[in-house]
Short mmCIF file of C-alpha atoms in Angstrom, two decimals:
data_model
loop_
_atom_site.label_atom_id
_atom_site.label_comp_id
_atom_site.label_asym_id
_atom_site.label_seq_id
_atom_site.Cartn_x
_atom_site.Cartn_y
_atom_site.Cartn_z
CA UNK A 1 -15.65 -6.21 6.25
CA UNK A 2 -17.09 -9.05 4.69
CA UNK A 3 -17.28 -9.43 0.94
CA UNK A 4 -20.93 -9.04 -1.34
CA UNK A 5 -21.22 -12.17 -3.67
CA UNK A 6 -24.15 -12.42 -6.24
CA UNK A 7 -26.54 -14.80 -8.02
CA UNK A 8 -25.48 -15.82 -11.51
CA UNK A 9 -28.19 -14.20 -13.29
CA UNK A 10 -25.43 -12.76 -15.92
CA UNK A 11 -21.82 -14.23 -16.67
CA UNK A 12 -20.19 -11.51 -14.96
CA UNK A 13 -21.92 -12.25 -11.61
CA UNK A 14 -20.88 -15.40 -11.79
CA UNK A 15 -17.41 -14.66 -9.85
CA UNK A 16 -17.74 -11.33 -9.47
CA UNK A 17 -16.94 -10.16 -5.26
CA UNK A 18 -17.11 -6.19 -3.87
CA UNK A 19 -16.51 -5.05 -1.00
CA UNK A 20 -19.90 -4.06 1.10
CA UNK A 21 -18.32 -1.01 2.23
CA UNK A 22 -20.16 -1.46 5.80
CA UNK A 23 -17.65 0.57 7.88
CA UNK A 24 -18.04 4.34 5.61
CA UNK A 25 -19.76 6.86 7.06
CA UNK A 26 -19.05 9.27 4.97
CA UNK A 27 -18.96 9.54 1.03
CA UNK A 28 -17.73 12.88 0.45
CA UNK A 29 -14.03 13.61 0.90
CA UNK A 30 -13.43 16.57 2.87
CA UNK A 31 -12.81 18.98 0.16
CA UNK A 32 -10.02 20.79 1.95
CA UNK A 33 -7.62 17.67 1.62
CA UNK A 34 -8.38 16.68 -1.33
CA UNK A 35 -6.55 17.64 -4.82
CA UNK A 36 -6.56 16.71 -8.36
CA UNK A 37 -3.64 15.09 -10.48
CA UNK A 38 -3.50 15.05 -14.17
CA UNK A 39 -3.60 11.34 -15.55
CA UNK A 40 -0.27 10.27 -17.15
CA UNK A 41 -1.83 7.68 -19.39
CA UNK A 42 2.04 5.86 -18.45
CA UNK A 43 3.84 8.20 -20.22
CA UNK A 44 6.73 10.45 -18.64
CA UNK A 45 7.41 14.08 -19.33
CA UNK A 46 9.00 13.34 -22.74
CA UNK A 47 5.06 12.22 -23.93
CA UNK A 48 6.77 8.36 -24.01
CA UNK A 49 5.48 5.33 -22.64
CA UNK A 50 7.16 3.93 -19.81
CA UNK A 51 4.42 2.28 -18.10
CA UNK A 52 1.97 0.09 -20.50
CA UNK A 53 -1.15 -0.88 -19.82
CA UNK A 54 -2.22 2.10 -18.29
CA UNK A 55 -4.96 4.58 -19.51
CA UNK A 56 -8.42 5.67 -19.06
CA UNK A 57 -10.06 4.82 -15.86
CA UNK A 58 -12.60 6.51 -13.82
CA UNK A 59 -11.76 10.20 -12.73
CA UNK A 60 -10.30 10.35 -9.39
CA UNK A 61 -9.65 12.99 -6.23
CA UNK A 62 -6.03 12.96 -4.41
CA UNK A 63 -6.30 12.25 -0.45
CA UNK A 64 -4.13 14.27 1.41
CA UNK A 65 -3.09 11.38 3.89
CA UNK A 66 -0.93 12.45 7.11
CA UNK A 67 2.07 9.66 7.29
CA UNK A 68 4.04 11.81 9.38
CA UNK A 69 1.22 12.19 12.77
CA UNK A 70 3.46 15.18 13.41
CA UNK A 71 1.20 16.95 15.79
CA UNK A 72 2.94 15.49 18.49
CA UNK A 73 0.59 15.56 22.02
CA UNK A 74 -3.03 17.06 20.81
CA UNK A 75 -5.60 15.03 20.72
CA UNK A 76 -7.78 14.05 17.49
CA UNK A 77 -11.37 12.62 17.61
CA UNK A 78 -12.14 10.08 14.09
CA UNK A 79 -14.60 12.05 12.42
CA UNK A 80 -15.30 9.81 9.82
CA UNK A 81 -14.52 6.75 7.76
CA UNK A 82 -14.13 7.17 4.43
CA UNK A 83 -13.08 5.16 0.81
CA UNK A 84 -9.89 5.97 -1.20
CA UNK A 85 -10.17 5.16 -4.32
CA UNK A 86 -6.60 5.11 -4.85
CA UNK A 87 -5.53 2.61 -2.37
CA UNK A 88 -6.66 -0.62 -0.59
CA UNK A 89 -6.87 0.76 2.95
CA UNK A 90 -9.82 2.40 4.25
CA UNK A 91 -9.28 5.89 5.92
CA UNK A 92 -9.92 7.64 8.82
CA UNK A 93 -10.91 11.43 9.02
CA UNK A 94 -9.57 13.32 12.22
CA UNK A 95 -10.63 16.24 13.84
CA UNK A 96 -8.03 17.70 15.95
CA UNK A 97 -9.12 19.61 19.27
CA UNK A 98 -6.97 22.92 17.69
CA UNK A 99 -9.63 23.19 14.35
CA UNK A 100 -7.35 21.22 11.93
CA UNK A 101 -8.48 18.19 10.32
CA UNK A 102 -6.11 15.27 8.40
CA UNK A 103 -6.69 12.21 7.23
CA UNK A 104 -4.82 9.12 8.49
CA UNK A 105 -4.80 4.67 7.45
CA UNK A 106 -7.95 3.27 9.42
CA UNK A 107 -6.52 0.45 11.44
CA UNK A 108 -8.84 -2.41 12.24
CA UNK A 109 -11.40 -1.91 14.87
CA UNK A 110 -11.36 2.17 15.13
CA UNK A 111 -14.82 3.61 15.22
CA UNK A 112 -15.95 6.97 14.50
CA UNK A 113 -15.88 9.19 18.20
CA UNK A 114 -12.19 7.51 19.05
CA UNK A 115 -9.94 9.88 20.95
CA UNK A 116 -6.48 9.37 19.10
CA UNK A 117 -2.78 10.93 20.07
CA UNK A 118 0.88 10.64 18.74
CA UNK A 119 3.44 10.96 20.28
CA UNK A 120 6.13 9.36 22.93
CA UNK A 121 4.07 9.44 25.71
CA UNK A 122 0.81 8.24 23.66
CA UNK A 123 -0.48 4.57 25.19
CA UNK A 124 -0.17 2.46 23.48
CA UNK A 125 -3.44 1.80 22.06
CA UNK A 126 -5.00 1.51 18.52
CA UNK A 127 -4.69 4.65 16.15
CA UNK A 128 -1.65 5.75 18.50
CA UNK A 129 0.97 7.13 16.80
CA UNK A 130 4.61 6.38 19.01
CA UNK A 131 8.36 6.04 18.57
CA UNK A 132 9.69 1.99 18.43
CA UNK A 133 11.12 2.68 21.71
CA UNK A 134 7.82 3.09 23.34
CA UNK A 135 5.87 0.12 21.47
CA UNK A 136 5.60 -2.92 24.04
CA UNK A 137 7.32 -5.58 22.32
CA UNK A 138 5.42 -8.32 20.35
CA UNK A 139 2.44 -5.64 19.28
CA UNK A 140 1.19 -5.41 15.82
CA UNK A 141 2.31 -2.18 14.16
CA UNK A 142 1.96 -0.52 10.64
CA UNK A 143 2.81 2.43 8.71
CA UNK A 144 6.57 2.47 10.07
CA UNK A 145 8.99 4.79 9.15
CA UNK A 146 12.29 3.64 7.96
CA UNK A 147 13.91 7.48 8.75
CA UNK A 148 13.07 9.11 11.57
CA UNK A 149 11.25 12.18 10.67
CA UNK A 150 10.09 11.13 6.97
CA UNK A 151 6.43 9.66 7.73
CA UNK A 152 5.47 6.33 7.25
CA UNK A 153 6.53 3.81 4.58
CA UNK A 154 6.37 0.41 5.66
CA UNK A 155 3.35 -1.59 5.99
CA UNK A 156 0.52 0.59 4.50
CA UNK A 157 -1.95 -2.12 2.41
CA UNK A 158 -5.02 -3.02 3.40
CA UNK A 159 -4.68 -6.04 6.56
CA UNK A 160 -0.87 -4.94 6.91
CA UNK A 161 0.49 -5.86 9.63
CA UNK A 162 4.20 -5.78 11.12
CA UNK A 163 5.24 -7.26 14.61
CA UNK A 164 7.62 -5.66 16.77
CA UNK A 165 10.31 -8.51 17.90
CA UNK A 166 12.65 -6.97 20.10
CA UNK A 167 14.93 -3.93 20.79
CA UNK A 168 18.87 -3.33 20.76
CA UNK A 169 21.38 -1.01 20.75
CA UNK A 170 18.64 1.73 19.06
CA UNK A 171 17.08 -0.47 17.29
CA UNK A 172 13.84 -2.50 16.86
CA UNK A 173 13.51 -5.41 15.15
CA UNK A 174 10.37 -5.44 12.95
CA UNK A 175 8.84 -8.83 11.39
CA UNK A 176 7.35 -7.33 8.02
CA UNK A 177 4.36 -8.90 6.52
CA UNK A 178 6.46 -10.79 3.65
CA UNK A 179 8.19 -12.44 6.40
CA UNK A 180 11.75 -10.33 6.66
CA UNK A 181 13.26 -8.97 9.58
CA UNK A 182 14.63 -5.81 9.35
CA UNK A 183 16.08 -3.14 12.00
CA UNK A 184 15.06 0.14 12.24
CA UNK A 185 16.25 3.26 14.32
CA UNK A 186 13.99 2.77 17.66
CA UNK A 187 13.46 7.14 17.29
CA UNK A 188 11.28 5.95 14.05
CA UNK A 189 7.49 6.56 14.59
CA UNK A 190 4.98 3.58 13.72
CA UNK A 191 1.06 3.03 14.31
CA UNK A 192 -0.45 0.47 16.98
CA UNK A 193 -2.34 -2.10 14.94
CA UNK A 194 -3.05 -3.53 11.69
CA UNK A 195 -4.52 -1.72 9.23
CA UNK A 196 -8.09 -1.89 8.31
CA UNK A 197 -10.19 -3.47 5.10
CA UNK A 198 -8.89 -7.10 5.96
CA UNK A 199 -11.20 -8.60 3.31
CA UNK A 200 -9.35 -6.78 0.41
CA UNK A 201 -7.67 -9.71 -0.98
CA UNK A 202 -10.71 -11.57 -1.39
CA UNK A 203 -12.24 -9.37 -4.03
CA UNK A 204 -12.48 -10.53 -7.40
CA UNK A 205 -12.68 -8.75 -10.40
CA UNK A 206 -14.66 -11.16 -12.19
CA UNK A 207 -15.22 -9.16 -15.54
CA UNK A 208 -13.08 -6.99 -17.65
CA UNK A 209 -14.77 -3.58 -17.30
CA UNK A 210 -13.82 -3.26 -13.57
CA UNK A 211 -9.71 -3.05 -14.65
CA UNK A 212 -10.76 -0.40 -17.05
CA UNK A 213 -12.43 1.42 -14.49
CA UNK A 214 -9.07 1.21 -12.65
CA UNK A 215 -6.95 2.26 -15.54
CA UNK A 216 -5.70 -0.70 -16.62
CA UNK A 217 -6.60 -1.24 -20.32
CA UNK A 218 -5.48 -5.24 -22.05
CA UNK A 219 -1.99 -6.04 -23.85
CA UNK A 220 -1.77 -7.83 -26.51
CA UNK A 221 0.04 -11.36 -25.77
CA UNK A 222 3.84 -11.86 -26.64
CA UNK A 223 3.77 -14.66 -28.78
CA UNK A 224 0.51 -13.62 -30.87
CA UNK A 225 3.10 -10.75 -31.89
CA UNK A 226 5.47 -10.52 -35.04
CA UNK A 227 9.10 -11.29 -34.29
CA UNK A 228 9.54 -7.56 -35.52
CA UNK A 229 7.44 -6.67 -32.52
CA UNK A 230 8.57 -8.98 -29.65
CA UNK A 231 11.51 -11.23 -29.01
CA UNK A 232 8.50 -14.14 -28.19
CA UNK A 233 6.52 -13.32 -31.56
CA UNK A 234 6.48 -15.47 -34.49
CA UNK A 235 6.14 -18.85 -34.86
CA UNK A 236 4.56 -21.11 -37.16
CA UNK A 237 1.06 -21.79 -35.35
CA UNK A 238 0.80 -21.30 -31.57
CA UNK A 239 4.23 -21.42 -29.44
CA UNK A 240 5.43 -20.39 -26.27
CA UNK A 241 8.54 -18.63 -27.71
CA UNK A 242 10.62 -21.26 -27.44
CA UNK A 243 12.15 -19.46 -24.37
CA UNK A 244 12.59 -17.78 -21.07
CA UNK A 245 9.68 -15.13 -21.04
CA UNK A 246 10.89 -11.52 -21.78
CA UNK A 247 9.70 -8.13 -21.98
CA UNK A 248 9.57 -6.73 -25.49
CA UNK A 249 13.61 -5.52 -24.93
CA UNK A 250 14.69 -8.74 -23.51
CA UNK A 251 14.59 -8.65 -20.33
CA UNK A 252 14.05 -11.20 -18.10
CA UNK A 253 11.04 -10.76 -16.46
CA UNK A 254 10.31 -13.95 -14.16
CA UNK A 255 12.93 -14.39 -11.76
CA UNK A 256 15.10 -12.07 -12.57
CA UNK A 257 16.64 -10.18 -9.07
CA UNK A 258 16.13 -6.33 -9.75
CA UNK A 259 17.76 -5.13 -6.20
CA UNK A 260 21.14 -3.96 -6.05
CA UNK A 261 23.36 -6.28 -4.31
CA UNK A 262 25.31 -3.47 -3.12
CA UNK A 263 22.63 -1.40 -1.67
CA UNK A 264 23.28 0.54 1.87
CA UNK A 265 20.58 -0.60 3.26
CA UNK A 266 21.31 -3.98 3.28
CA UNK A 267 23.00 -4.03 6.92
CA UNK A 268 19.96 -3.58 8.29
CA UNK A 269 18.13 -6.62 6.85
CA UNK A 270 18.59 -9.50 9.60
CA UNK A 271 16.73 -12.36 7.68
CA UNK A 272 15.18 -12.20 3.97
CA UNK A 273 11.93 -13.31 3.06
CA UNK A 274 12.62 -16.55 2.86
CA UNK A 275 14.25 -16.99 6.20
CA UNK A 276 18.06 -17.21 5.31
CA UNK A 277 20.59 -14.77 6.76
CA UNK A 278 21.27 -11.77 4.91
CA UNK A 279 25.06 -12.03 3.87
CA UNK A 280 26.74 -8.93 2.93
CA UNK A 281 28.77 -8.34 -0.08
#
C-alpha cells in the first residue's frame, strides 16, 4: 500500500502523507459487527482524569474482530477488505460456508474470494489459523496467543510480524517484532503471515488537525508551567527544569523500568529486546 504525497500548494501539504487506501473494497462496516462505545474523554468512572491529552475526535464504530478463529474446520471465503478506524491494520470480512460472518487482521497479500480455515489440520497457508505445533518452523506468524484458548495478543499492528524459531518440550520459540524471544505453549493458536498495511509507519501527520481528529488534543509544556503546577515549571526565562524530566507527580518518565521484576511470566522470556539473557530474580 503505497503512501499519497502532495504538492505544496498550502503549508500543511508540505509534509503531509495518507494512506491511498488501494486494497478496500468496501466502506461500510457490516452493521451486524459493529457497536458503539461512549468516549471517555480520559477520565475513569470516578469523572477523573487519568489519561491526558485525550478528547474530542471524530465519532467512531466498534469492530467486532474474531482473535480467537474458534470455528475450528469450516471454511470462510474474504468477503471484503475493509478500514478500522481504530487500529493500524487493515481488516478482512469473512463469510463462513454455515451463514455467519466475522471479521479477522488482513495479513499481507489476501485478496477478496480467498478460501480461509483454522484449525490443526489447516495448511499452512496465509489467513490460516493453526496451533504452534503445526506451523513449519521459520514461517512468519502474527496474532499469537500467549494462553491457549484466549485469542490472539501478540503481534497485531499493522506489518507485524513474528518468526517461529524452533520447538521443545511444548513449546515454540517465537522471535517477536521488538527483537525478544519468548516461549509459548505449542497448543497456542497463531496466524500464517504478517499482517497487512505495511506502509503504516510511513504516514505523517503533517498538521495539527489530523491528531484532533484522532482524539488527541495539545498539552501545555512542563517548563512553560508555574512551579505550583509542575515539578519542571518556573524559572526565570526559558529552562529545561534543571532536571531529569518528570510527569507532573514526579515520576520519572524517560527511562524509568515500569515492569515488575518479579513477574511470572518472566520464565518464559529466553532473550530481551536487546539480546541479553533473561536472568531470573
Amino acid at each position: 500500500m503505497p503512501v499519497k504525497v502532495f504538492r505544496p500548494l498550502t503549508p500543511s501539504t508540505r509534509y503531509i502523507t495518507i494512506a491511498s487506501f488501494d486494497e478496500i473494497t468496501k466502506t461500510k462496516p457490516e452493521k451486524s459487527l459493529i457497536f458503539t462505545r461512549k468516549k471517555t474523554g480520559g477520565r475513569n468512572c470516578y469523572g477523573r482524569v487519568t489519561s491526558r491529552g485525550i478528547g474530542g475526535g471524530h465519532k467512531q464504530k466498534i469492530r467486532n474482530v474474531d482473535f480467537k478463529r474458534n470455528k475450528i474446520g469450516i471454511e470462510a471465503t474474504v468477503a471484503a477488505i475493509e478500514y478500522d478506524p481504530r487500529r493500524t491494520a487493515r481488516l478482512a470480512l469473512l463469510k463462513y460456508k454455515d451463514g455467519d460472518k466475522s471479521y479477522i487482521l488482513a495479513p499481507v497479500g489476501l485478496q477478496v474470494g480467498t478460501k480461509i480455515i483454522s484449525g490443526p489440520t489447516a495448511p499452512p497457508e496465509v489467513g490460516n489459523h493453526l496451533p504452534l505445533r503445526a506451523v513449519p518452523v521459520g514461517l512468519s506468524i502474527h496474532n499469537i496467543e500467549m494462553i491457549a484458548g484466549k485469542g490472539g495478543q501478540m503481534v497485531r499492528t499493522a506489518g507485524g510480524a513474528a518468526t517461529l524459531m524452533s520447538r521443545d518440550e511444548g513449546y515454540a520459540q517465537i522471535r517477536l517484532p521488538s527483537g525478544e524471544i519468548r516461549k509459548i505453549n505449542e497448543n497456542c493458536y497463531a496466524t500464517i503471515g504478517q499482517v497487512g498495511n505495511t506502509e503504516h509507519e510511513n504516514v505523517i501527520l503533517g498538521k495539527a488537525g489530523r491528531n484532533r481528529h484522532r482524539g488527541i488534543h495539545p498539552l501545555s509544556r512542563a517548563v512553560a508551567k508555574n512551579p505550583v503546577d509542575h515539578p519542571m515549571g518556573g524559572g526565570a526565562g526559558k529552562t529545561s527544569g534543571g532536571g531529569h524530566p518528570v510527569t507532573p507527580w514526579g515520576v520519572i518518565t524517560k527511562g524509568k523500568k515500569t515492569r515488575n521484576r518479579r513477574k511470572l511470566s518472566n520464565r518464559f522470556i529466553v532473550a530481551r529486546r536487546d539480546g541479553r539473557p533473561m536472568k531470573l530474580k
